[in-house]
XYZ file of C-alpha atoms in Angstrom:
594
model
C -104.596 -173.607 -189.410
C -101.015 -174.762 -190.106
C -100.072 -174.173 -186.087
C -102.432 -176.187 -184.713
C -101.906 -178.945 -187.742
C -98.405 -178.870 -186.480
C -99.380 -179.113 -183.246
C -101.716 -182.058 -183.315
C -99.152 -183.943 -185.192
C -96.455 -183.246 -182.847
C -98.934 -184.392 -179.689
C -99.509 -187.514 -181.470
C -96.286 -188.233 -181.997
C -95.206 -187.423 -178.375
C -97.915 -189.711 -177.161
C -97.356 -192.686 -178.975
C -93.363 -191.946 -178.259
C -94.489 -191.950 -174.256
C -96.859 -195.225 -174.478
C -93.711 -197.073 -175.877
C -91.107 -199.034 -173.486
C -87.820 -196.997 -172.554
C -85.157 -198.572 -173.740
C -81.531 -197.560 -173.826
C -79.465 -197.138 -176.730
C -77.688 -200.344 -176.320
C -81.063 -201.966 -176.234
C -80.889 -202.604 -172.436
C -84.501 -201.568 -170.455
C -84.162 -198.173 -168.581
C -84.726 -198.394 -164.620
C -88.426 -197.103 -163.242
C -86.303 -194.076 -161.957
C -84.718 -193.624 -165.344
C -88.514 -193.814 -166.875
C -89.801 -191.091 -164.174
C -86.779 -188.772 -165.005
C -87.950 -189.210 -169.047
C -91.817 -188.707 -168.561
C -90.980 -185.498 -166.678
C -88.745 -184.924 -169.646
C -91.474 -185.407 -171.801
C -93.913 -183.741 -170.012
C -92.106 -180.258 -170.164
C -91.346 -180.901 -174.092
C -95.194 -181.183 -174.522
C -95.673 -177.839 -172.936
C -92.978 -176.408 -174.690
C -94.223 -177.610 -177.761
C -97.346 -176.246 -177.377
C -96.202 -172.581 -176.612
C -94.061 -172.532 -179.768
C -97.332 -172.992 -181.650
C -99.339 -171.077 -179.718
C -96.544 -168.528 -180.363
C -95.934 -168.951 -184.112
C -100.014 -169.136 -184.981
C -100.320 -165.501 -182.728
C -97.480 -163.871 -185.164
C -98.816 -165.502 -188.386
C -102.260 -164.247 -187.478
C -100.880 -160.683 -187.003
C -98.699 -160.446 -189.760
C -101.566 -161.569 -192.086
C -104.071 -159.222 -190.760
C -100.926 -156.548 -191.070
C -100.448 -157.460 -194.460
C -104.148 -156.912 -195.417
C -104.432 -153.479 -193.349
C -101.751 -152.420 -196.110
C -102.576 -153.839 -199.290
C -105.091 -151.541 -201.207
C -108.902 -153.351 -201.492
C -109.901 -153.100 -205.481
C -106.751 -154.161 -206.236
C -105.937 -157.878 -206.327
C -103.496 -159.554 -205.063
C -101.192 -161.054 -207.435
C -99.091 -164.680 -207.261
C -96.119 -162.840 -206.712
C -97.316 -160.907 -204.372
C -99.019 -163.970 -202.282
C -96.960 -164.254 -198.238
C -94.630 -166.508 -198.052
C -93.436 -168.139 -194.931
C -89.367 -167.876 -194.027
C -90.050 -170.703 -191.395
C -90.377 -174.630 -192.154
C -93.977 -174.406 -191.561
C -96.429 -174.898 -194.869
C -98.051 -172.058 -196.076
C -102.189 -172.557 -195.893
C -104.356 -172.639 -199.182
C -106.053 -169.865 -199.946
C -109.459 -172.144 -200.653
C -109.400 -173.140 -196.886
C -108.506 -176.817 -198.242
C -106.836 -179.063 -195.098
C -103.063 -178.294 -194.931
C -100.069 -179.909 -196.094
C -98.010 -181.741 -193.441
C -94.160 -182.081 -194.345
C -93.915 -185.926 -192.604
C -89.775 -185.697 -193.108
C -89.222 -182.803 -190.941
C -91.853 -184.245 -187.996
C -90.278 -187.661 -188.312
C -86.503 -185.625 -187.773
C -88.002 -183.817 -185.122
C -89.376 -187.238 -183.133
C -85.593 -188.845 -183.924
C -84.078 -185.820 -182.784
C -86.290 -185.979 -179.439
C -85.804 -189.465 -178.767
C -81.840 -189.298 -178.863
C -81.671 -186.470 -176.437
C -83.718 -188.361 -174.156
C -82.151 -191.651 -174.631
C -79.064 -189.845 -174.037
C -80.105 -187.504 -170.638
C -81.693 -191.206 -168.982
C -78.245 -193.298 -170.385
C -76.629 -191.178 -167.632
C -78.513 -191.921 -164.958
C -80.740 -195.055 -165.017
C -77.670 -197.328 -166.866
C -74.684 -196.265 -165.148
C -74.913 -199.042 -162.093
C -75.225 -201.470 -164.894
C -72.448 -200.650 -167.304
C -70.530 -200.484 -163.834
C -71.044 -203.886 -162.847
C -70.929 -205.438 -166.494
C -67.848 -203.374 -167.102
C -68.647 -201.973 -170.422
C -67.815 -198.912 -171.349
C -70.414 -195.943 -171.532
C -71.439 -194.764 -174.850
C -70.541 -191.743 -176.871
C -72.883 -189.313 -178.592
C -71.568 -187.862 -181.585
C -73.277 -184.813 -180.397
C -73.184 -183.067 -176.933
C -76.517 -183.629 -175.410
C -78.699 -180.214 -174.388
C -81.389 -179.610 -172.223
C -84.981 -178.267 -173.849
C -85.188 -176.157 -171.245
C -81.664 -174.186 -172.096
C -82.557 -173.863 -175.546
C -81.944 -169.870 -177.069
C -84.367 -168.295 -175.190
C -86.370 -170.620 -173.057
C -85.432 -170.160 -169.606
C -88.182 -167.512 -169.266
C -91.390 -168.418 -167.547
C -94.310 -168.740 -169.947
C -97.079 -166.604 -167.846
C -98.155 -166.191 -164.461
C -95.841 -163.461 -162.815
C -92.950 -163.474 -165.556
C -90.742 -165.079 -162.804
C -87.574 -166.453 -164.071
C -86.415 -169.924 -163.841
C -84.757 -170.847 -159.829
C -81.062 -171.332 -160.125
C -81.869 -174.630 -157.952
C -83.985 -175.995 -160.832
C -80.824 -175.005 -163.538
C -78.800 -178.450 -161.726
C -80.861 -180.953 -163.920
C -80.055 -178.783 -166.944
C -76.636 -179.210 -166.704
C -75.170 -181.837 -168.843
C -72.076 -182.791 -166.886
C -73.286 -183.425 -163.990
C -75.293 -186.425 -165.360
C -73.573 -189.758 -164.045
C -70.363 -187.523 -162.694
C -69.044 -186.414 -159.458
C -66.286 -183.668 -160.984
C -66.112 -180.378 -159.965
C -65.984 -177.242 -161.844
C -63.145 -175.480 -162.293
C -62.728 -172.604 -160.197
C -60.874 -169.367 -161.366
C -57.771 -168.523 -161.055
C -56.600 -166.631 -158.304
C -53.600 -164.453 -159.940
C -54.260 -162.146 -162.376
C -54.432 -163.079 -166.180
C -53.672 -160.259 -167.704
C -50.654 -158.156 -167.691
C -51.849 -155.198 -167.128
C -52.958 -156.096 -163.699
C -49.957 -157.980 -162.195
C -48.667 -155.808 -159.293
C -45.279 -154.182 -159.744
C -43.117 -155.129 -157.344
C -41.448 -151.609 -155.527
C -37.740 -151.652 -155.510
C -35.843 -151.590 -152.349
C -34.278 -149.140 -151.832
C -30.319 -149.763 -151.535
C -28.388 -148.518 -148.884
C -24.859 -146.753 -149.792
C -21.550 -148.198 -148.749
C -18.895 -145.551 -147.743
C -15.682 -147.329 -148.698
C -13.816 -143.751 -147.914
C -13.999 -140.244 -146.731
C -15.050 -137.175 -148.043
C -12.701 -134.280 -149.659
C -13.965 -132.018 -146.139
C -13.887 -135.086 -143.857
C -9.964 -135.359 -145.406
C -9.660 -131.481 -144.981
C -7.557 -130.829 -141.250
C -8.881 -127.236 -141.253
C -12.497 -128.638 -141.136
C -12.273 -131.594 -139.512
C -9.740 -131.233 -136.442
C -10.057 -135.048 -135.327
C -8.660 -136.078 -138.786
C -5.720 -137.974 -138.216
C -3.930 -138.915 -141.920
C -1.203 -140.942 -140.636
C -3.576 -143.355 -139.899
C -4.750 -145.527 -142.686
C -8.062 -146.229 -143.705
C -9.067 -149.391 -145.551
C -12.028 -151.571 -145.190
C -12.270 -154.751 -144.202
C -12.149 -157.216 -146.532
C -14.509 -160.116 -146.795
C -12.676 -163.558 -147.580
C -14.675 -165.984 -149.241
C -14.759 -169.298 -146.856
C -13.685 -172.726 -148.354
C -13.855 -176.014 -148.015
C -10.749 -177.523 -145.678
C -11.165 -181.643 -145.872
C -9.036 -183.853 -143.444
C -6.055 -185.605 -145.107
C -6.852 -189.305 -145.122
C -5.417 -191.099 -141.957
C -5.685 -187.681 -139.699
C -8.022 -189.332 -137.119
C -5.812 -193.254 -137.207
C -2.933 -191.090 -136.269
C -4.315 -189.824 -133.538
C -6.253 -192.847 -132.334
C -2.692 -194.556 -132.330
C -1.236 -191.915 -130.694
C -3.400 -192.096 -127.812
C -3.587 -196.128 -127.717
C -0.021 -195.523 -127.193
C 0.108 -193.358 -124.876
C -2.544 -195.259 -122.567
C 0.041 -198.334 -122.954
C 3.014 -197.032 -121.823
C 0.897 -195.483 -118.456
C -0.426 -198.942 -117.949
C 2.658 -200.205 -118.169
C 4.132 -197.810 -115.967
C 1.745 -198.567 -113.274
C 2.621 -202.574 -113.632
C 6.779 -201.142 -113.035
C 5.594 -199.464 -109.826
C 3.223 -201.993 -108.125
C 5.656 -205.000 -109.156
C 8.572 -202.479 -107.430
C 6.280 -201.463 -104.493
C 5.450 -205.521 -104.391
C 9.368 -206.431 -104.310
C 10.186 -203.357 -101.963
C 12.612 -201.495 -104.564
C 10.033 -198.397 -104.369
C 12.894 -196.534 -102.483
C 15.513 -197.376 -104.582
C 14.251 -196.909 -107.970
C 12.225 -193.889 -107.142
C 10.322 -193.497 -110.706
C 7.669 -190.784 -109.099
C 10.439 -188.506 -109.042
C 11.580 -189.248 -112.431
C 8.406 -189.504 -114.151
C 8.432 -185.444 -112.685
C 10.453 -184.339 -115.326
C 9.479 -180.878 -116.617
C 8.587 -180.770 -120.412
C 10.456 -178.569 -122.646
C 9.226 -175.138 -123.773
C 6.769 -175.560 -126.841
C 7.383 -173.984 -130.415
C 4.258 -171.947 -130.410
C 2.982 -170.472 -126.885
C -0.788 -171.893 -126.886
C -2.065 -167.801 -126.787
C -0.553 -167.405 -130.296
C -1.361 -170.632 -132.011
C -4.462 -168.979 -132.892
C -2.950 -166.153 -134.674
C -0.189 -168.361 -136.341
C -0.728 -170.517 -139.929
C 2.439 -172.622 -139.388
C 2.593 -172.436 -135.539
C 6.134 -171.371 -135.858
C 7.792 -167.599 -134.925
C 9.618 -167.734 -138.047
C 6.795 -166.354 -140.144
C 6.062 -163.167 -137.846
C 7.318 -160.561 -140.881
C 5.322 -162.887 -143.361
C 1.835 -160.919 -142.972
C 0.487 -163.285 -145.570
C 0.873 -166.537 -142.433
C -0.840 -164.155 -140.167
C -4.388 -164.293 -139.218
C -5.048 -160.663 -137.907
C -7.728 -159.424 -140.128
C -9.659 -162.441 -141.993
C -12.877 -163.793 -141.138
C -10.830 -167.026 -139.834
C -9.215 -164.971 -137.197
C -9.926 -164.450 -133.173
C -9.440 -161.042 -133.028
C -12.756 -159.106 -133.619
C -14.810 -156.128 -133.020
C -15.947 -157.447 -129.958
C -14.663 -156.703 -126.848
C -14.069 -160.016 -124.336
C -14.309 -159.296 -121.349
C -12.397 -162.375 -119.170
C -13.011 -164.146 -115.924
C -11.081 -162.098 -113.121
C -8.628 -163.997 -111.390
C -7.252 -162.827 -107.774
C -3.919 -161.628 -107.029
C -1.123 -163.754 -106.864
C -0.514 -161.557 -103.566
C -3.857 -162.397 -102.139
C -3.768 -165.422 -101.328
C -0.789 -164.959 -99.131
C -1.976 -162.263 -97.117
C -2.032 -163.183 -93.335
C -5.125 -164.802 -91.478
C -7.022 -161.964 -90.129
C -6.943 -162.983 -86.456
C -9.835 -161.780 -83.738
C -8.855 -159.362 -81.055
C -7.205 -160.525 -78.193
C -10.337 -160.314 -75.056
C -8.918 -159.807 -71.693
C -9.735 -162.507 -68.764
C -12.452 -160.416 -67.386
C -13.757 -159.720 -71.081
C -14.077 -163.839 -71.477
C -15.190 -164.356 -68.032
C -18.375 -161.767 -69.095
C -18.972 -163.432 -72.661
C -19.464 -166.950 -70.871
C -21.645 -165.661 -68.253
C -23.660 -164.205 -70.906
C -23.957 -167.438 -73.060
C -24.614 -169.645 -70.383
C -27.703 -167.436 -69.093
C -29.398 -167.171 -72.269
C -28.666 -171.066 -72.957
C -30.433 -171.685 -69.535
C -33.688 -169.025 -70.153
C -33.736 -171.124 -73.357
C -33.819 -174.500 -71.663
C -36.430 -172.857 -69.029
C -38.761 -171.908 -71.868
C -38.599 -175.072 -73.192
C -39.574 -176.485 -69.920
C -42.653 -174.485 -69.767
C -43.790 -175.766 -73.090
C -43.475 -179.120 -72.021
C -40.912 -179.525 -75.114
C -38.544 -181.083 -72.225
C -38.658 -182.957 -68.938
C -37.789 -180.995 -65.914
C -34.220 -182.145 -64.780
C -34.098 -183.403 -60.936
C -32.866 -181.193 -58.229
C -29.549 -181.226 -57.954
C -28.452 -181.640 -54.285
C -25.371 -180.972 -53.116
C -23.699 -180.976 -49.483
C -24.380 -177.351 -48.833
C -27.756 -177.335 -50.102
C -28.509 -180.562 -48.128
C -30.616 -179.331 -44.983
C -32.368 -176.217 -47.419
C -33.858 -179.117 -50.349
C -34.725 -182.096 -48.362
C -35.352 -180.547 -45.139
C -37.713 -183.020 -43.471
C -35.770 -186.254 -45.105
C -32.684 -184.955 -43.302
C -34.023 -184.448 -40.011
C -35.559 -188.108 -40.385
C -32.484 -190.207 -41.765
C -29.059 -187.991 -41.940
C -27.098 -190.611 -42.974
C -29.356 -192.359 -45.545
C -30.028 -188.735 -46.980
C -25.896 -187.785 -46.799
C -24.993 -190.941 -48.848
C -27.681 -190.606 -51.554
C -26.132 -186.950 -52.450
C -22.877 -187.798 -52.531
C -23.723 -191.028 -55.241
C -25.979 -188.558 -56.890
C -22.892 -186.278 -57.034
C -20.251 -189.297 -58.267
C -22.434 -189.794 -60.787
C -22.685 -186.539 -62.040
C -18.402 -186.328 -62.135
C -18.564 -189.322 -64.128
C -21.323 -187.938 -66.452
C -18.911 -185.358 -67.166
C -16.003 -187.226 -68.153
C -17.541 -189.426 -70.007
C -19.016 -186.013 -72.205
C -15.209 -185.077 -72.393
C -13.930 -188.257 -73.504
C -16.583 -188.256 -76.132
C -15.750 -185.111 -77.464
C -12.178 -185.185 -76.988
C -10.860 -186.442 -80.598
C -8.980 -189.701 -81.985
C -5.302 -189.832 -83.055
C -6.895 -190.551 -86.868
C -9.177 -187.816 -86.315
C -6.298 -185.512 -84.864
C -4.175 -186.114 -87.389
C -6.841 -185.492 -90.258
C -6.990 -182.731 -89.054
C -3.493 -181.681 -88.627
C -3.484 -182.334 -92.366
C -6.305 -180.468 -93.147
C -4.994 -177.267 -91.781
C -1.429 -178.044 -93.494
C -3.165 -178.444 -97.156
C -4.784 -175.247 -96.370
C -1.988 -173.459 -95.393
C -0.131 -175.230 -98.694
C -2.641 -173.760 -100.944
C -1.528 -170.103 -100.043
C 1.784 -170.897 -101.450
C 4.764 -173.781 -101.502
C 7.433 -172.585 -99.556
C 11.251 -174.251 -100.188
C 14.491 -174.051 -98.010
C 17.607 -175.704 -98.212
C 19.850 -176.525 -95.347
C 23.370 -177.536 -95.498
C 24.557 -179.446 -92.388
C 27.951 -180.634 -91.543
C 27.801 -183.634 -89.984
C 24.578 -186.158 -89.388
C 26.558 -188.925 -87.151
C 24.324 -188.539 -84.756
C 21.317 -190.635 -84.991
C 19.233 -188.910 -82.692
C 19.425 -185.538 -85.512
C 18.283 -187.862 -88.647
C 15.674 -188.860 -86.131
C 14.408 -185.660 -85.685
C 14.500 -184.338 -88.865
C 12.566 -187.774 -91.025
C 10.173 -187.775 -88.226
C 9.322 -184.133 -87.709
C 9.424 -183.658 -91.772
C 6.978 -186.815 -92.125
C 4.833 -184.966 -89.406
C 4.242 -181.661 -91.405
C 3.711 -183.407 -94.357
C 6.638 -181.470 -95.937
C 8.016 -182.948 -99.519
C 11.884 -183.453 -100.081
C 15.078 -185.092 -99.916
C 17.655 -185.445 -97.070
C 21.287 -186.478 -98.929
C 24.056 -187.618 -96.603
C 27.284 -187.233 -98.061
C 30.769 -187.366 -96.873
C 31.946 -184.228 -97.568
C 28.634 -182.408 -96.776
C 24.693 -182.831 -95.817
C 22.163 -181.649 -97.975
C 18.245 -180.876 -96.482
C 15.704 -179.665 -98.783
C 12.197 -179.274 -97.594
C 8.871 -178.116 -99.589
C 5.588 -177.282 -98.052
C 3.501 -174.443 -96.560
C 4.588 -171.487 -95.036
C 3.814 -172.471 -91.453
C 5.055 -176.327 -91.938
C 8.111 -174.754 -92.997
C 8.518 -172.235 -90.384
C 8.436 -175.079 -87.681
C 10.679 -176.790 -89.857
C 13.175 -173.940 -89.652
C 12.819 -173.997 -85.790
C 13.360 -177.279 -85.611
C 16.839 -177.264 -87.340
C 18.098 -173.683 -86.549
C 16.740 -173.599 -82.898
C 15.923 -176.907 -81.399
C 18.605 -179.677 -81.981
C 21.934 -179.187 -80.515
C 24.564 -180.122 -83.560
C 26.948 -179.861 -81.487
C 25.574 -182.712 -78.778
C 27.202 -186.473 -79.124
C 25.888 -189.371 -77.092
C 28.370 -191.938 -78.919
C 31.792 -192.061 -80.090
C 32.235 -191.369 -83.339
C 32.751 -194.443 -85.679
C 30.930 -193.043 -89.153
C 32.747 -192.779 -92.683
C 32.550 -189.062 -92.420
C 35.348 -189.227 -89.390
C 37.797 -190.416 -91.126
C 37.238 -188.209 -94.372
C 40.498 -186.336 -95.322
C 38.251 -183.833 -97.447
C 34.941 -183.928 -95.097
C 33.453 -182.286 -92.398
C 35.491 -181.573 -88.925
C 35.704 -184.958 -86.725
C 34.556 -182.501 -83.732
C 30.559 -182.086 -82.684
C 31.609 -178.808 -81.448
C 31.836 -177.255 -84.847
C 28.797 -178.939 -86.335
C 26.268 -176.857 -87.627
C 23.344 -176.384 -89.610
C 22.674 -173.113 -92.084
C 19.891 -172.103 -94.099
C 20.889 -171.563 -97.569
C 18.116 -170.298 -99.220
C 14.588 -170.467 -99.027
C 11.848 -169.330 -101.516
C 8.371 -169.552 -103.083
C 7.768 -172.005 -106.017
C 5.170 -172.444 -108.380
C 4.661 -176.032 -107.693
C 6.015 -178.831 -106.218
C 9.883 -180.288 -107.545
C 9.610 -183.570 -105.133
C 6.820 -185.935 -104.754
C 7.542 -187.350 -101.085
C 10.176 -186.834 -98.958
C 12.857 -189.415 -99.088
C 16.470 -189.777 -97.285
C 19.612 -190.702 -99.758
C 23.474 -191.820 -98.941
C 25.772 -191.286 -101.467
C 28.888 -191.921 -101.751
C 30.376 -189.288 -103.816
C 29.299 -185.640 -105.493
C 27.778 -187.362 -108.409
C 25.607 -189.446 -107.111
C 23.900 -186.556 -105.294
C 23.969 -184.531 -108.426
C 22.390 -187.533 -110.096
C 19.317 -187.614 -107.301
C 18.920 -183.800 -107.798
C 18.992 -183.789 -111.302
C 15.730 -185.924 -111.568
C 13.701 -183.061 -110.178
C 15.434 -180.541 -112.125
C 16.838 -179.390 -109.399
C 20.742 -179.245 -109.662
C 21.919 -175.812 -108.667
C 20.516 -176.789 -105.273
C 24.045 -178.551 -104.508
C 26.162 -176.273 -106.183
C 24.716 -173.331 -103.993
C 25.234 -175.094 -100.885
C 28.893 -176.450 -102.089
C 29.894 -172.469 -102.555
C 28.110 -171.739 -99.419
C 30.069 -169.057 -96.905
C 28.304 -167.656 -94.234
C 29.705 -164.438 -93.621
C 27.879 -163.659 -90.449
């Protein structure tokens, strides 16, 4: 038969194709796993091969004995009406002859068979050496395709009609032959329009800019007011504010300056302190020169464009209601701050005890300090303390000692009781404070009581001969740490003290109370005697008067200091350093009426 003609021709070939030497297609020999991969290769083409023909000689042989089951038997079959065959196969002779083979097609077939082979172990068995002689791989003019994924083959041929594995389908595929790539995966949006996903609009809320007709409408809203205006707030866009060139050189100069003139202040004051001219130049009290009001109060440079008052109708310079502006919607709430009155209130003081109370609140502390000293005792946490012996408790302690030795026993108690006298000073000494110490703490208790408030008076006194009264009053001011100036003048003498309120209240003791103006212990040989326009050449009509005395906010003098002038203007002059004029020209019009 034709099938099997083909078949044994196509065996033959597929033989003597297998028995030959694999070569590649640039004439390099294939590897032995290269030749392994092609005999399997081979092995299923055989197979296949052989169920094609199997195939095509089953449905020739039925469609002959189809086509004789129809034809009619006395009448013969004609030439025209012989089968043909559609296929490439050769039809068979009627006379049973040996059939006709069509060489050109099998020899295509072999060719055909042999590139796809060459071409499936090119992949594998030469790519290490085209990668180490650096060639290039070659091209096929055709894309290579497995036998086994040819139009209908990847069916099992018998046994339990079980389809190919999907594990098998790998060597099949022909990129994956000498490559490492992946396949692409799909996309993960969608490609068509249709399913894209509508976003939902947001829904926008409203913005009331106004009010209603009824909100507007007194007789149903009540807590309409329409003198007030309603407008909203508008939003300023921000913008960029660069410094002028040379902003931050000014400044730096500015400062550089101002660090050079304080060094060079200190040098004036340590070179006068040096020299001893501290006292005569005074610069402390003219460096404390108060500094003149400002343009713009710091509270309202805020509020202010050109930090002037000038534009207060100009709403334009006013920053009330832009974004750049302190005031807000927010309510600050600031730091509270006590009373100016507070801190002057009087010391509460503790009740006054009576002696008995006093007598009762020692006994009382002393008992419990001695159970505690017992207790410790007890614990062993302390040594027991000897017995202390004294005269009258001589014969009751040391009874049989006594009898023995009187006098030996006598003297020991009364060293025993020396030494316990001296014990005792020596613990009061110790605690008993040091004049530093004292006077730290004199000054401690004056900046506390300076803290509550700065207290000033200012004394006029008529005549300061005497040199026992400047004594007194440099000594006693030095001594409460009071600030101030004492000017002696020839027609009157000026006082002025600054401190707390109970330096200044011994202060006023001292000089209203204490010193006798009127007392002389020489004769009187001073400048001011002999003064047409001055104060009376008697001590009996000398006399010192407060003339006023008042709280300040801070301090006007830096130390106290004593000046003699000669005339009004040099004390004006001294005064006028601390700002503090008017002080003479009150106690020039001074009358007492009293």
């Amino acid at each position: 038969m034709v099938a099997d003609s083909r078949k044994r021709a196509l065996d033959e070939a597929v033989d003597s194709l297998s028995s030959k030497k694999q070569k590649a297609p640039d004439g390099s020999p294939v590897s032995s796993s290269a030749n392994s991969y092609a005999n399997d290769i081979l092995a299923k083409a055989k197979a296949i091969a052989r169920a094609k023909a199997a195939a095509a000689a089953k449905a020739m042989a039925e469609k002959q004995a189809q086509s004789r089951a129809t034809a009619s038997p006395t009448t013969p079959l004609s030439a025209s009406d012989t089968p043909t065959s559609t296929t490439r196969e050769a039809s068979a002779p009627v006379d049973g002859s040996k059939p006709v083979i069509n060489t050109r097609e099998l020899l295509a077939q072999i060719a055909e068979r042999k590139a796809r082979i060459a071409a499936a172990t090119t992949g594998r068995g030469s790519a290490s050496s085209q990668s180490g002689s650096g060639r290039p791989p070659p091209t096929l003019s055709t894309p290579f395709r497995h036998p086994m994924l040819d139009d209908g083959e990847l069916k099992a041929r018998g046994g339990l009609n079980v389809g190919v594995h999907p594990a098998l389908l790998n060597d099949a595929q022909p990129a994956s032959f000498g490559s490492n790539k992946r396949q692409p995966m799909n996309p993960k949006f969608a490609t068509a329009v249709a399913n894209v996903k509508r976003p939902v609009p947001k829904k926008q809320l409203e913005i009331l800019t106004g009010l209603s007709e009824d909100e507007m409408d007194p007789t149903k809203n009540p807590y309409f007011d329409p003198d007030l205006e309603v407008r909203p707030k508008e939003r300023h866009r921000r913008t960029l504010e660069f410094n002028a060139k040379g902003k931050y050189i000014e400044l730096a100069n500015e400062l550089r300056t101002q660090a050079r003139l304080e060094e060079l202040k200190k040098r004036i004051q340590e070179s006068s302190k040096k020299a001893g001219l501290d006292e005569e130049l005074d610069l402390a009290d003219m460096a404390m020169k108060r500094e003149p009001p400002p343009d713009v109060e710091w509270w309202d440079q805020a509020l202010l464009t050109n930090r002037t008052y000038d534009s207060l109708d100009d709403e334009s310079q006013l920053k009330i209601d832009g974004l750049d502006s302190v005031i807000t919607i927010y309510v600050q709430h600031p730091i509270p701050i006590n009373a100016p009155w507070e801190k002057n209130a009087p010391v509460v003081k503790p009740p006054y005890l009576t002696k008995k109370e006093l007598k009762r609140i020692r006994k009382t502390e002393r008992a419990e300090r001695h159970k505690d000293q017992q207790d410790r005792i007890r614990l062993g946490l302390d040594p027991a303390p000897p017995p202390k012996v004294k005269l009258s408790n001589l014969m009751s302690v040391l009874t049989n000692e006594a009898i023995k030795d009187p006098t030996l026993v006598e003297a020991r108690v009364r060293r025993e009781m020396e030494e316990r006298r001296q014990k005792h000073l020596r613990d009061n000494l110790d605690r008993k404070l040091t004049p530093e110490q004292k006077h730290e703490k004199l000054k401690e208790k004056l900046e506390q009581d300076e803290q509550r408030g700065i207290i000033c008076a200012v004394f006029r006194i008529g005549n300061l001969a005497n040199p026992q009264h400047s004594y007194k009053i440099n000594v006693n001011a030095r001594e409460l740490d009071l600030k101030g100036v004492t000017i002696v003048n020839p027609k009157f003498n000026l006082v002025v003290v600054e401190g707390g309120s109970r330096a200044i209240k011994l202060y006023k003791k001292l000089l209203l109370n204490r010193i006798d103006w009127a007392h002389s212990t020489q004769k009187l040989s001073s400048p001011n005697d002999v003064a047409s326009d001055g104060p009376p050449t008697k001590f009996s009509d000398n006399k010192c008067e407060l003339v006023w005395e008042g709280e300040l906010k801070q301090h006007q003098f830096k130390r106290w200091n004593v000046r003699t002038t000669e005339n009004e203007a040099e004390a004006r002059e001294i005064l006028e350093r601390s700002q503090v004029p008017h002080y003479w020209n009150l106690a020039k019009n001074w009358k007492n009426d009293l």
